[in-house]
Amino acid sequence: MCLLESLQPVLGGALCAPNALAVRVACLNAVESMVEHVTDKEHRAHQQALQAHLPTCLAVLQEALASGNMTHAKECFTSFIAIAEVDASFLRPHVDSMLSVAFGVAGADLDENVRHLGLELMITFAEAKPGIARKVPNFVETLVPAMCAMIEDI
């Protein structure tokens, strides 16, 4: 059995650890590291197994935001940005959910750095996969005003 296969149950359990946001964020960081190392077609099965954890990874980001823990929210966004830079197609199955969270953060009254990371995630994804970004409803219509609002704040 491959090491990644044996880690799947551990990842699943750690991403759902109750009352342990720090553990869940660390697990999201681990998923990001694994994605960085399974980008070729030879590891397609591993990519798909890791993609199964995306909804839970997004839930970690949403929990960090809902709890007001901006440090963990920044870490989560940084992990998603790194994944988008390395292999944006990895995010494709859940792109609507991911961008919905990023859109919500970009326009919210939150820490400026967190809002900036939300925008950076959207832009990084759009640069890497413009065809997919064009298919997301209201992508440009939401991104441009959020960017303009961020510029006004500067």
Coordinates of N, CA and C in Angstrom, one line a residue:
M1 N 0.8 -1.2 0.0 CA 0.0 0.0 0.0 C 0.9 1.2 0.0
C2 N 0.5 2.2 -0.8 CA 1.3 3.5 -0.9 C 1.0 4.3 0.4
L3 N 2.0 5.1 0.7 CA 1.9 5.9 1.9 C 0.7 6.9 1.8
L4 N 0.4 7.5 0.7 CA -0.7 8.3 0.5 C -2.0 7.6 0.8
E5 N -2.1 6.4 0.3 CA -3.3 5.6 0.6 C -3.5 5.3 2.1
S6 N -2.4 5.1 2.8 CA -2.5 4.8 4.2 C -2.9 6.1 5.0
L7 N -2.6 7.2 4.4 CA -2.8 8.5 5.1 C -4.3 9.0 4.9
Q8 N -5.0 8.4 3.9 CA -6.3 8.9 3.6 C -7.3 8.9 4.9
P9 N -7.3 7.8 5.6 CA -8.2 7.8 6.8 C -7.7 8.8 7.9
V10 N -6.4 8.9 8.0 CA -5.9 9.9 9.0 C -6.3 11.3 8.6
L11 N -6.2 11.6 7.3 CA -6.6 13.0 6.8 C -8.1 13.2 7.1
G12 N -8.9 12.2 6.7 CA -10.3 12.3 6.9 C -10.7 12.6 8.4
G13 N -10.0 11.8 9.2 CA -10.3 12.0 10.7 C -9.8 13.3 11.2
A14 N -8.6 13.7 10.8 CA -8.1 15.0 11.3 C -8.9 16.2 10.8
L15 N -9.3 16.1 9.5 CA -10.1 17.2 9.0 C -11.5 17.4 9.7
C16 N -11.9 16.4 10.3 CA -13.2 16.4 11.0 C -13.1 16.5 12.5
A17 N -11.9 16.7 13.0 CA -11.6 16.6 14.4 C -12.5 17.7 15.1
P18 N -13.3 17.3 16.1 CA -14.2 18.3 16.7 C -13.4 19.1 17.7
N19 N -13.8 20.4 17.8 CA -13.2 21.3 18.7 C -11.7 21.4 18.6
A20 N -11.2 21.2 17.4 CA -9.7 21.3 17.2 C -9.4 22.0 15.9
L21 N -9.7 23.2 15.8 CA -9.5 24.0 14.6 C -8.0 24.0 14.2
A22 N -7.1 24.1 15.1 CA -5.7 24.1 14.8 C -5.3 22.8 14.2
V23 N -5.8 21.7 14.6 CA -5.5 20.4 14.0 C -6.1 20.3 12.6
R24 N -7.3 20.8 12.4 CA -7.9 20.8 11.1 C -7.1 21.7 10.1
V25 N -6.7 22.8 10.6 CA -5.9 23.7 9.7 C -4.5 23.1 9.4
A26 N -3.9 22.4 10.3 CA -2.6 21.7 10.1 C -2.9 20.6 9.0
C27 N -4.0 19.9 9.1 CA -4.3 18.9 8.2 C -4.5 19.5 6.8
L28 N -5.2 20.6 6.7 CA -5.4 21.3 5.4 C -4.0 21.6 4.8
N29 N -3.1 22.1 5.6 CA -1.7 22.4 5.2 C -1.0 21.1 4.7
A30 N -1.3 20.0 5.3 CA -0.7 18.7 4.9 C -1.3 18.3 3.5
V31 N -2.6 18.5 3.4 CA -3.3 18.2 2.1 C -2.6 19.0 1.0
E32 N -2.4 20.3 1.3 CA -1.7 21.2 0.3 C -0.3 20.6 -0.1
S33 N 0.4 20.2 0.9 CA 1.8 19.7 0.6 C 1.7 18.4 -0.2
M34 N 0.7 17.6 0.0 CA 0.5 16.3 -0.8 C 0.1 16.7 -2.2
V35 N -0.7 17.6 -2.4 CA -1.2 18.0 -3.7 C 0.0 18.5 -4.5
E36 N 0.9 19.2 -3.9 CA 2.1 19.7 -4.6 C 3.0 18.6 -5.1
H37 N 2.9 17.4 -4.5 CA 3.7 16.3 -4.9 C 3.1 15.3 -5.7
V38 N 1.8 15.4 -6.0 CA 1.1 14.5 -6.9 C 0.4 15.2 -8.1
T39 N 1.2 16.0 -8.7 CA 0.6 16.8 -9.8 C 0.7 16.1 -11.2
D40 N 1.5 15.0 -11.4 CA 1.6 14.4 -12.7 C 0.5 13.4 -12.9
K41 N 0.3 13.0 -14.1 CA -0.8 12.0 -14.5 C -0.6 10.7 -13.8
E42 N 0.6 10.4 -13.5 CA 1.0 9.1 -12.9 C 0.3 8.9 -11.5
H43 N 0.0 10.0 -10.9 CA -0.6 10.0 -9.5 C -2.1 10.4 -9.6
R44 N -2.8 10.2 -10.7 CA -4.1 10.7 -10.8 C -5.1 10.1 -9.7
A45 N -4.9 8.8 -9.4 CA -5.7 8.2 -8.4 C -5.5 8.9 -7.0
H46 N -4.3 9.2 -6.7 CA -4.0 9.9 -5.5 C -4.6 11.3 -5.4
Q47 N -4.6 12.0 -6.6 CA -5.2 13.3 -6.7 C -6.7 13.2 -6.4
Q48 N -7.3 12.2 -7.0 CA -8.8 12.0 -6.8 C -9.1 11.7 -5.3
A49 N -8.3 10.9 -4.7 CA -8.5 10.6 -3.3 C -8.4 11.9 -2.4
L50 N -7.4 12.7 -2.8 CA -7.2 14.0 -2.0 C -8.3 15.0 -2.3
Q51 N -8.8 15.0 -3.6 CA -10.0 15.8 -4.0 C -11.2 15.5 -3.1
A52 N -11.3 14.3 -2.7 CA -12.5 13.9 -1.9 C -12.5 14.7 -0.6
H53 N -11.4 15.2 -0.2 CA -11.3 16.0 1.1 C -11.6 17.4 0.9
L54 N -11.7 17.9 -0.3 CA -11.9 19.3 -0.6 C -13.1 19.9 0.2
P55 N -14.3 19.3 0.2 CA -15.4 19.9 0.9 C -15.1 20.1 2.4
T56 N -14.4 19.1 3.0 CA -14.0 19.3 4.4 C -13.0 20.3 4.5
C57 N -12.1 20.5 3.6 CA -11.1 21.5 3.7 C -11.7 22.9 3.6
L58 N -12.7 23.0 2.7 CA -13.5 24.3 2.7 C -14.2 24.6 4.0
A59 N -14.7 23.5 4.6 CA -15.4 23.7 5.9 C -14.5 24.2 6.9
V60 N -13.2 23.8 6.9 CA -12.2 24.3 7.8 C -12.0 25.8 7.6
L61 N -11.9 26.2 6.4 CA -11.8 27.7 6.1 C -13.0 28.4 6.6
Q62 N -14.2 27.9 6.3 CA -15.5 28.5 6.8 C -15.6 28.5 8.3
E63 N -15.1 27.5 9.0 CA -15.1 27.5 10.4 C -14.2 28.5 11.0
A64 N -13.0 28.7 10.4 CA -12.0 29.7 10.8 C -12.6 31.1 10.7
L65 N -13.3 31.3 9.6 CA -13.9 32.6 9.4 C -15.1 32.8 10.4
A66 N -15.9 31.8 10.5 CA -17.1 32.0 11.4 C -16.7 32.2 12.9
S67 N -15.6 31.6 13.3 CA -15.1 31.7 14.6 C -14.3 33.0 14.9
G68 N -14.0 33.7 13.8 CA -13.3 35.0 13.9 C -11.8 34.8 14.1
N69 N -11.3 33.5 13.8 CA -9.9 33.3 13.9 C -9.2 33.6 12.6
M70 N -8.8 34.8 12.5 CA -8.2 35.3 11.2 C -6.9 34.7 11.0
T71 N -6.1 34.3 12.0 CA -4.8 33.7 11.8 C -5.0 32.4 11.1
H72 N -6.0 31.6 11.5 CA -6.3 30.3 10.9 C -6.9 30.5 9.5
A73 N -7.7 31.5 9.3 CA -8.3 31.8 8.0 C -7.2 32.2 7.0
K74 N -6.2 32.9 7.5 CA -5.1 33.3 6.6 C -4.4 32.0 6.1
E75 N -4.1 31.1 7.1 CA -3.4 29.9 6.8 C -4.2 29.1 5.8
C76 N -5.5 29.0 6.0 CA -6.3 28.2 5.0 C -6.3 28.8 3.6
F77 N -6.5 30.2 3.5 CA -6.4 30.8 2.2 C -5.1 30.6 1.6
T78 N -4.0 30.7 2.4 CA -2.7 30.5 1.8 C -2.5 29.1 1.3
S79 N -3.1 28.1 1.9 CA -3.0 26.7 1.4 C -3.8 26.6 0.1
F80 N -5.0 27.2 0.0 CA -5.8 27.1 -1.2 C -5.1 27.9 -2.3
I81 N -4.4 29.0 -2.0 CA -3.7 29.7 -3.1 C -2.5 28.9 -3.6
A82 N -1.8 28.2 -2.7 CA -0.7 27.4 -3.1 C -1.2 26.3 -4.0
I83 N -2.3 25.7 -3.6 CA -2.9 24.6 -4.5 C -3.2 25.2 -5.9
A84 N -3.9 26.3 -5.9 CA -4.2 26.9 -7.2 C -3.0 27.2 -8.0
E85 N -1.9 27.6 -7.4 CA -0.7 27.9 -8.1 C -0.1 26.7 -8.7
V86 N -0.1 25.6 -8.0 CA 0.5 24.3 -8.4 C -0.3 23.5 -9.4
D87 N -1.6 23.4 -9.0 CA -2.5 22.6 -9.8 C -4.0 23.1 -9.6
A88 N -4.3 24.2 -10.3 CA -5.7 24.7 -10.2 C -6.8 23.8 -10.5
S89 N -6.5 22.8 -11.5 CA -7.5 21.9 -11.9 C -7.9 20.9 -10.7
F90 N -7.0 20.8 -9.7 CA -7.3 20.0 -8.5 C -8.6 20.6 -7.8
L91 N -8.7 21.9 -7.9 CA -9.8 22.5 -7.2 C -11.1 22.5 -8.0
R92 N -11.1 22.1 -9.3 CA -12.2 22.2 -10.2 C -13.5 21.6 -9.7
P93 N -13.5 20.4 -9.1 CA -14.7 19.8 -8.6 C -15.5 20.6 -7.6
H94 N -14.9 21.5 -6.9 CA -15.5 22.3 -5.9 C -15.3 23.8 -6.1
V95 N -15.0 24.2 -7.3 CA -14.6 25.6 -7.6 C -15.8 26.5 -7.2
D96 N -17.0 26.2 -7.4 CA -18.1 27.1 -7.1 C -18.1 27.4 -5.6
S97 N -18.0 26.3 -4.8 CA -18.0 26.5 -3.3 C -16.8 27.3 -2.9
M98 N -15.6 27.0 -3.4 CA -14.4 27.7 -3.0 C -14.5 29.2 -3.4
L99 N -14.9 29.5 -4.6 CA -15.0 30.9 -5.0 C -16.1 31.6 -4.3
S100 N -17.2 30.9 -3.9 CA -18.2 31.5 -3.1 C -17.7 32.0 -1.8
V101 N -16.9 31.2 -1.1 CA -16.3 31.6 0.1 C -15.4 32.8 -0.1
A102 N -14.6 32.7 -1.2 CA -13.6 33.8 -1.5 C -14.4 35.1 -1.8
F103 N -15.5 35.0 -2.6 CA -16.3 36.2 -2.9 C -16.8 36.8 -1.6
G104 N -17.4 35.9 -0.8 CA -17.9 36.4 0.5 C -16.9 37.2 1.4
V105 N -15.7 36.6 1.4 CA -14.7 37.3 2.2 C -14.2 38.6 1.6
A106 N -14.1 38.6 0.3 CA -13.6 39.8 -0.3 C -14.5 41.0 -0.1
G107 N -15.8 40.8 0.0 CA -16.7 41.9 0.2 C -17.2 42.1 1.7
A108 N -16.6 41.3 2.6 CA -17.0 41.4 4.0 C -16.2 42.4 4.8
D109 N -16.7 42.7 5.9 CA -16.0 43.6 6.8 C -15.1 42.8 7.7
L110 N -14.0 42.3 7.2 CA -13.1 41.5 7.9 C -11.7 42.1 7.8
D111 N -10.8 41.4 8.5 CA -9.4 41.8 8.4 C -8.9 42.0 7.0
E112 N -8.2 43.1 6.8 CA -7.8 43.5 5.4 C -7.0 42.4 4.8
N113 N -6.1 41.8 5.5 CA -5.2 40.7 5.0 C -6.0 39.5 4.5
V114 N -7.1 39.2 5.3 CA -7.9 38.1 4.9 C -8.7 38.4 3.6
R115 N -9.2 39.6 3.5 CA -9.9 40.0 2.3 C -9.0 40.0 1.1
H116 N -7.8 40.4 1.3 CA -6.7 40.4 0.3 C -6.5 39.0 -0.2
L117 N -6.4 38.0 0.8 CA -6.1 36.6 0.4 C -7.3 36.0 -0.3
G118 N -8.5 36.5 0.0 CA -9.7 36.0 -0.7 C -9.6 36.4 -2.2
L119 N -9.3 37.7 -2.4 CA -9.1 38.2 -3.8 C -7.9 37.5 -4.5
E120 N -6.9 37.3 -3.7 CA -5.7 36.6 -4.4 C -6.1 35.2 -4.8
L121 N -6.9 34.5 -4.0 CA -7.3 33.2 -4.4 C -8.1 33.2 -5.7
M122 N -9.0 34.2 -5.8 CA -9.8 34.3 -7.0 C -9.0 34.6 -8.2
I123 N -8.0 35.5 -8.1 CA -7.2 36.0 -9.2 C -6.2 34.8 -9.6
T124 N -5.6 34.2 -8.6 CA -4.7 33.1 -8.9 C -5.4 32.0 -9.7
F125 N -6.6 31.7 -9.2 CA -7.4 30.6 -9.9 C -7.7 31.1 -11.4
A126 N -8.2 32.3 -11.5 CA -8.5 32.8 -12.8 C -7.3 32.9 -13.8
E127 N -6.1 33.2 -13.2 CA -4.9 33.2 -14.1 C -4.6 31.8 -14.5
A128 N -4.7 30.8 -13.6 CA -4.3 29.4 -13.9 C -5.4 28.7 -14.8
K129 N -6.6 29.0 -14.6 CA -7.7 28.3 -15.3 C -8.8 29.3 -15.8
P130 N -8.4 30.2 -16.8 CA -9.3 31.2 -17.2 C -10.6 30.6 -17.8
G131 N -10.5 29.5 -18.5 CA -11.7 28.9 -19.0 C -12.7 28.5 -18.0
I132 N -12.3 28.0 -16.9 CA -13.2 27.6 -15.8 C -13.7 28.8 -15.1
A133 N -12.9 29.8 -14.9 CA -13.3 31.0 -14.3 C -14.4 31.7 -15.1
R134 N -14.3 31.7 -16.4 CA -15.3 32.3 -17.3 C -16.7 31.6 -17.1
K135 N -16.6 30.3 -16.8 CA -17.9 29.5 -16.6 C -18.6 29.8 -15.3
V136 N -17.8 30.3 -14.3 CA -18.4 30.6 -13.0 C -19.4 31.8 -13.1
P137 N -20.6 31.6 -12.7 CA -21.6 32.7 -12.9 C -21.1 33.9 -12.1
N138 N -21.2 35.1 -12.7 CA -20.9 36.4 -12.2 C -19.5 36.5 -11.6
F139 N -18.6 35.8 -12.2 CA -17.2 35.8 -11.7 C -16.6 37.2 -11.8
V140 N -16.6 37.7 -13.0 CA -16.0 39.1 -13.3 C -16.9 40.2 -12.6
E141 N -18.2 40.0 -12.7 CA -19.1 41.0 -12.1 C -18.9 41.1 -10.5
T142 N -18.4 40.1 -9.9 CA -18.1 40.1 -8.5 C -16.7 40.5 -8.2
L143 N -15.8 40.0 -9.0 CA -14.4 40.2 -8.7 C -14.0 41.7 -8.9
V144 N -14.4 42.3 -10.0 CA -14.0 43.7 -10.3 C -14.4 44.7 -9.2
P145 N -15.7 44.6 -8.8 CA -16.1 45.6 -7.7 C -15.3 45.3 -6.4
A146 N -15.0 44.0 -6.1 CA -14.3 43.7 -4.9 C -12.9 44.2 -5.0
M147 N -12.3 44.1 -6.2 CA -10.9 44.7 -6.4 C -10.9 46.2 -6.2
C148 N -11.9 46.8 -6.8 CA -12.0 48.3 -6.7 C -12.2 48.8 -5.3
A149 N -13.0 48.0 -4.5 CA -13.2 48.3 -3.1 C -11.9 48.2 -2.3
M150 N -11.1 47.2 -2.7 CA -9.8 47.0 -2.0 C -8.9 48.2 -2.4
I151 N -8.9 48.6 -3.6 CA -8.1 49.7 -4.0 C -8.5 51.0 -3.3
E152 N -9.8 51.2 -3.1 CA -10.3 52.4 -2.4 C -9.8 52.4 -1.0
D153 N -9.7 51.2 -0.4 CA -9.2 51.1 1.0 C -7.7 51.5 1.1
I154 N -7.0 51.3 0.1 CA -5.5 51.6 0.1 C -5.4 53.1 -0.1

